[in-house]
XYZ file of C-alpha atoms in Angstrom:
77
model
C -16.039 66.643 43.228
C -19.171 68.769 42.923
C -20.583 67.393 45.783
C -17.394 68.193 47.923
C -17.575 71.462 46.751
C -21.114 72.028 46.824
C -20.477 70.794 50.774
C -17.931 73.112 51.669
C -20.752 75.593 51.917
C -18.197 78.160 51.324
C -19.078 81.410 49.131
C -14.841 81.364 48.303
C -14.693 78.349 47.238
C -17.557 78.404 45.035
C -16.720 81.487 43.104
C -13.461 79.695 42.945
C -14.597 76.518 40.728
C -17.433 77.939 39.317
C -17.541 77.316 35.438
C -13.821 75.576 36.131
C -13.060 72.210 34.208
C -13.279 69.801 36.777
C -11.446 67.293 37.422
C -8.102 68.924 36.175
C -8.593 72.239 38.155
C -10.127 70.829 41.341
C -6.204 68.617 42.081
C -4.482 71.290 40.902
C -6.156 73.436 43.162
C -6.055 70.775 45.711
C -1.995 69.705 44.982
C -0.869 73.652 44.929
C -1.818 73.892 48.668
C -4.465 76.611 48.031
C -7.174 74.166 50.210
C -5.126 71.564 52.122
C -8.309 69.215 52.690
C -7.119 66.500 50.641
C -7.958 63.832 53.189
C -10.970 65.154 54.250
C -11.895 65.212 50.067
C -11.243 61.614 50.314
C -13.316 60.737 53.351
C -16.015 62.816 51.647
C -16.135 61.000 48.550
C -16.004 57.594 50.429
C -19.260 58.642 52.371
C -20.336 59.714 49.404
C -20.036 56.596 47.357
C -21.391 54.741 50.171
C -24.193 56.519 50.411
C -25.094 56.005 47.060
C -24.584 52.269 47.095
C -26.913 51.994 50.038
C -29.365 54.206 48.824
C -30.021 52.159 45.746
C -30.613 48.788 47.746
C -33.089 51.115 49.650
C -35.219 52.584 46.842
C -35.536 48.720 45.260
C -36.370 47.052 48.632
C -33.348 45.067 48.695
C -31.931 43.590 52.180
C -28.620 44.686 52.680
C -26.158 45.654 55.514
C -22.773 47.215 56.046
C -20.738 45.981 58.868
C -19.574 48.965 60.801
C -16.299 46.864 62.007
C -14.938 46.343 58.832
C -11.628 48.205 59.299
C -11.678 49.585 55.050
C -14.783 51.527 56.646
C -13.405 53.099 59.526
C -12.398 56.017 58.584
C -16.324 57.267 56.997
C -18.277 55.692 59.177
């Protein structure tokens, strides 16, 4: 969620969550309509997640591979 934020590379947004309790004020922020990027949260936090799974692979020299037509990865790749 801080990542999202941090993302958003908006000034607004954040003055708006700055010292705020996250995760209970980020939804309700989210849910009361104030930013309607809900979806684009999610496809933020999938790329994020992913990122961090291949990144670890990567700093331990592990093989690894994501297959790009996997359709539970179209959306954030």
């Amino acid at each position: 969620m801080e990542a999202f934020i941090k993302a958003q590379n908006d000034r607004r947004i954040d003055s708006f969550f700055r010292g705020a309790e996250l995760p209970a004020m980020f939804w309700a922020v989210f849910e009361s309509g104030e930013f309607e990027r809900v979806a684009e949260y999610r496809r933020f936090e999938m790329r994020y997640l992913l990122d961090g799974i291949e990144a670890l692979p990567d700093e331990m020299g592990i093989p690894h591979w994501c297959d790009p037509d996997d359709g539970r990865l179209k959306e954030v790749l």
